[in-house]
Coordinates of C-alpha atoms in Angstrom, one line a residue:
M1 CA 102.7 105.9 76.5
S2 CA 101.2 104.7 79.6
L3 CA 100.5 101.1 80.3
R4 CA 97.7 99.1 81.6
L5 CA 98.3 98.2 85.0
H6 CA 97.5 95.1 87.1
H7 CA 95.3 95.8 89.9
K8 CA 92.9 94.6 92.6
I9 CA 89.9 96.7 93.8
L10 CA 88.4 96.2 97.4
G11 CA 85.5 97.7 99.1
S12 CA 83.4 100.7 98.2
G13 CA 83.2 104.4 99.1
P14 CA 85.7 107.1 98.4
P15 CA 88.8 106.2 96.1
L16 CA 92.0 105.0 97.5
L17 CA 95.2 104.2 95.6
L18 CA 98.0 102.5 97.7
L19 CA 101.2 101.9 96.2
H20 CA 104.1 99.7 96.8
G21 CA 107.4 100.1 96.7
L22 CA 110.6 99.0 94.7
Y23 CA 110.7 95.1 94.3
G24 CA 107.2 95.1 95.7
A25 CA 103.3 94.7 94.5
G26 CA 99.7 95.3 95.3
V27 CA 99.5 92.8 97.3
N28 CA 102.0 94.4 99.9
W29 CA 99.4 96.7 101.0
Q30 CA 96.5 93.7 101.2
G31 CA 96.3 93.8 105.1
H32 CA 95.5 97.6 105.2
A33 CA 93.4 97.5 102.4
R34 CA 91.6 95.0 104.0
T35 CA 90.9 97.3 107.1
L36 CA 90.1 100.5 104.6
A37 CA 88.0 98.5 102.4
A38 CA 85.3 98.8 104.9
R39 CA 84.9 103.0 104.3
Y40 CA 87.1 103.1 101.0
R41 CA 87.1 102.0 97.5
V42 CA 90.8 100.5 97.6
L43 CA 92.8 100.2 94.4
L44 CA 95.8 98.0 94.6
P45 CA 97.8 98.5 91.4
D46 CA 101.1 97.0 90.4
L47 CA 103.6 99.7 89.2
R48 CA 105.1 98.9 85.9
N49 CA 107.8 96.5 85.6
H50 CA 106.6 95.1 89.1
G51 CA 103.8 92.2 90.0
Q52 CA 101.8 91.3 87.2
S53 CA 101.8 94.7 85.3
P54 CA 103.7 95.1 81.9
H55 CA 107.2 95.7 81.5
A56 CA 108.6 98.5 79.7
L57 CA 112.3 100.0 79.3
Q58 CA 110.9 103.2 80.4
M59 CA 111.1 103.5 84.2
D60 CA 110.4 107.4 85.5
Y61 CA 108.4 109.1 88.2
P62 CA 106.4 110.6 85.3
A63 CA 105.8 107.6 83.5
M64 CA 104.5 105.7 86.4
A65 CA 102.4 109.0 87.5
A66 CA 100.7 108.7 83.7
D67 CA 100.0 104.9 84.3
L68 CA 97.7 105.6 87.6
L69 CA 96.2 108.7 85.4
A70 CA 95.0 105.8 82.7
L71 CA 94.1 103.8 85.6
L72 CA 91.6 106.6 87.2
D73 CA 90.4 107.5 84.0
R74 CA 89.2 103.8 83.3
E75 CA 87.8 103.5 86.6
G76 CA 85.8 106.6 86.0
L77 CA 87.5 108.4 89.0
D78 CA 88.2 111.9 88.8
Q79 CA 90.1 112.1 92.1
A80 CA 91.3 110.0 94.8
L81 CA 93.4 109.6 97.9
V82 CA 96.8 108.9 97.3
T83 CA 99.0 106.7 99.4
G84 CA 102.8 105.4 98.9
H85 CA 105.5 104.0 100.5
S86 CA 109.3 104.3 99.6
M87 CA 109.4 104.1 95.7
G88 CA 105.5 104.3 95.7
G89 CA 105.7 107.6 97.8
K90 CA 107.5 109.1 94.9
V91 CA 105.1 108.0 92.6
A92 CA 102.3 109.8 94.9
M93 CA 104.3 112.8 95.0
T94 CA 104.7 113.4 91.5
L95 CA 101.3 112.7 91.0
A96 CA 100.6 114.9 93.2
Q97 CA 102.6 117.8 91.9
H98 CA 102.0 117.3 88.2
H99 CA 98.2 116.4 88.6
P100 CA 96.9 118.3 91.6
E101 CA 93.2 118.3 90.6
R102 CA 93.5 114.6 90.5
V103 CA 94.7 114.1 93.9
R104 CA 92.3 114.7 96.7
A105 CA 94.9 114.3 99.5
L106 CA 98.3 112.7 100.1
V107 CA 100.2 110.3 102.5
V108 CA 103.8 109.6 101.8
A109 CA 105.2 106.7 104.1
D110 CA 108.9 107.2 104.7
I111 CA 110.5 108.8 101.8
A112 CA 111.4 112.4 100.5
P113 CA 111.4 114.4 97.6
V114 CA 115.0 114.1 97.3
D115 CA 118.1 112.5 95.4
Y116 CA 119.7 109.4 97.4
A117 CA 122.0 108.8 95.2
L118 CA 124.4 108.2 97.7
D119 CA 122.7 105.9 99.4
D120 CA 121.7 103.7 96.3
R121 CA 124.7 100.9 97.2
E122 CA 122.2 98.9 98.9
H123 CA 120.0 98.4 95.8
T124 CA 123.0 97.9 93.3
H125 CA 123.8 95.1 95.9
I126 CA 120.5 93.5 95.8
L127 CA 119.9 93.3 92.1
D128 CA 123.4 92.0 91.5
S129 CA 122.5 89.2 93.8
L130 CA 119.4 88.8 92.4
Q131 CA 121.1 88.4 89.1
H132 CA 123.7 86.4 90.0
L133 CA 121.1 83.6 91.5
P134 CA 121.3 80.6 89.3
V135 CA 117.6 80.2 88.8
A136 CA 117.6 78.2 86.1
D137 CA 119.3 75.2 88.5
L138 CA 116.9 75.7 91.4
S139 CA 114.7 73.1 92.0
R140 CA 113.1 74.4 95.3
R141 CA 112.2 77.9 96.3
E142 CA 114.0 76.8 99.7
D143 CA 117.2 77.0 97.5
A144 CA 117.0 80.2 96.5
D145 CA 116.6 81.2 99.9
I146 CA 119.7 79.3 100.8
A147 CA 121.7 80.7 97.9
L148 CA 120.9 84.3 98.4
A149 CA 121.7 84.4 102.7
R150 CA 125.5 85.1 102.4
A151 CA 124.9 87.7 100.1
I152 CA 121.6 88.8 101.8
P153 CA 121.4 87.6 105.6
E154 CA 118.3 89.2 106.7
A155 CA 115.5 86.5 106.4
P156 CA 112.8 89.3 106.1
V157 CA 114.3 90.8 103.2
R158 CA 115.1 87.7 101.4
R159 CA 111.5 86.6 101.9
F160 CA 110.1 89.9 100.5
L161 CA 112.5 89.4 97.4
L162 CA 111.5 86.3 96.7
M163 CA 108.0 87.0 96.2
N164 CA 108.7 87.8 92.6
L165 CA 110.5 84.4 92.2
E166 CA 108.0 82.5 90.4
R167 CA 107.8 79.0 88.5
G168 CA 107.3 78.8 84.9
P169 CA 106.7 75.8 82.5
E170 CA 110.7 75.9 82.0
G171 CA 111.5 76.3 85.7
F172 CA 111.6 79.1 88.1
R173 CA 112.2 82.7 86.8
W174 CA 112.1 86.5 88.1
R175 CA 109.0 88.1 87.3
I176 CA 110.4 91.5 87.6
P177 CA 112.9 92.6 84.8
L178 CA 116.0 92.8 86.7
D179 CA 118.0 94.6 83.9
I180 CA 115.4 97.2 83.4
L181 CA 115.3 98.2 87.4
R182 CA 119.3 98.0 87.4
Q183 CA 119.5 100.5 84.6
A184 CA 116.5 102.7 85.9
L185 CA 118.1 102.7 89.5
P186 CA 119.8 106.2 89.1
T187 CA 116.3 107.8 87.9
L188 CA 114.7 105.7 90.9
V189 CA 116.8 106.9 93.5
G190 CA 116.4 110.3 92.2
Y191 CA 113.1 112.5 92.1
P192 CA 111.6 114.9 89.5
E193 CA 112.6 118.7 89.6
T194 CA 109.9 119.9 87.6
G195 CA 106.3 119.9 89.2
A196 CA 104.5 122.8 90.7
P197 CA 104.3 122.6 94.4
Y198 CA 101.0 120.6 95.6
E199 CA 98.6 122.8 97.8
G200 CA 96.1 119.9 98.8
P201 CA 96.5 117.7 102.4
A202 CA 99.7 116.1 102.7
L203 CA 100.8 113.8 105.4
F204 CA 104.5 112.3 105.6
I205 CA 104.9 109.6 108.1
R206 CA 108.4 108.5 109.0
G207 CA 110.0 105.5 111.1
E208 CA 112.3 106.5 114.0
R209 CA 114.9 104.5 113.0
S210 CA 114.9 105.1 109.3
D211 CA 116.9 108.2 107.9
Y212 CA 115.0 108.3 104.7
I213 CA 113.3 111.5 105.6
R214 CA 115.6 113.4 108.0
N215 CA 115.2 117.1 109.6
A216 CA 117.2 118.6 106.8
D217 CA 114.5 117.4 104.2
R218 CA 111.6 119.2 106.2
P219 CA 112.0 122.6 104.1
L220 CA 111.9 120.9 100.8
I221 CA 109.0 118.8 101.6
E222 CA 107.0 121.9 102.9
A223 CA 108.1 123.8 99.9
R224 CA 106.7 121.1 97.3
F225 CA 103.9 120.7 99.7
T226 CA 102.6 123.4 101.0
R227 CA 100.3 121.9 103.6
A228 CA 102.6 119.0 104.7
R229 CA 102.3 117.7 108.2
L230 CA 105.5 115.5 109.2
M231 CA 104.7 112.5 112.0
T232 CA 107.4 110.0 113.4
L233 CA 106.3 106.6 114.3
K234 CA 108.1 105.4 117.3
D235 CA 110.5 102.3 117.0
T236 CA 110.0 101.7 113.5
G237 CA 112.6 101.7 110.4
H238 CA 111.6 101.9 106.8
W239 CA 109.0 99.3 106.7
L240 CA 106.6 101.2 109.1
H241 CA 103.4 99.9 107.7
V242 CA 104.7 96.3 108.2
Q243 CA 106.6 96.9 111.2
A244 CA 104.1 98.6 113.5
P245 CA 100.8 98.0 111.3
G246 CA 98.3 99.0 114.2
P247 CA 100.0 102.8 115.2
F248 CA 100.4 103.4 111.1
G249 CA 96.9 102.1 110.3
Q250 CA 95.3 104.4 112.7
I251 CA 97.4 107.3 111.5
L252 CA 96.5 106.8 108.2
Q253 CA 92.7 106.4 108.5
G254 CA 92.5 109.2 110.8
F255 CA 94.1 111.3 108.2
L256 CA 92.1 109.7 105.3
D257 CA 88.5 110.1 107.0
R258 CA 89.4 113.8 107.6
H259 CA 89.9 114.4 104.2
A260 CA 87.5 111.8 102.0
D261 CA 84.8 113.1 100.3
H262 CA 82.1 110.5 101.9
G263 CA 78.6 110.6 100.4
P264 CA 75.5 111.2 102.1
G265 CA 75.1 108.5 105.1
D266 CA 78.8 107.4 105.3
P267 CA 81.0 108.0 108.3
P268 CA 82.2 111.5 108.6

């Protein structure tokens, strides 16, 4: 059963879905969305169990793709350009493979259609660290940052994760369901085996310092996305759209502009 996703819409023009990664929310794309809104109708959904969207025990890619189909249907959209980063990239790929008629073109940021089961220790560590944080005893958000510093020394990572900490009537609480995400982790690091190859335009952008898209993954990408192009963004890691927003944005908009269905009088 699909969920009614919380989302924001910016701008007008050809519809464009921007999908966030694990622990994120639609707001993660807001900087790029403001720029793209000059030419596109940008939809920023919070995926299930993230942001302000509903929680559900089922947490797999076909279910998340179904949520997006329901969103497109509610907005009266037959097709959309779809861009996703990390987990959002896997949702975007699943949508394209299972419902190719709804995806005009696809952009995947630093993730491949493969199983990362051997690399899930990082996420297990993150979820353990968040679950062991005594949120009920916190009086200030800064206390959470201090308490997490030993387990997660990277300040940018802590700031990103702590965006999910909110103050309720009875004190601080996690906005994301940590138990559900922990249970779903083996599924989230994988990728669905079913689905026909997507034959529409597809661009995969990887960070030069990231190993999420390896050269060995290229044959599988091209088998599942027959018109796929692969580009490497220099001097960037997994968070390439945040670490190099200018170059990433230029690549993204150039690809979207080539494949969008602009109406009469709109830019080509």
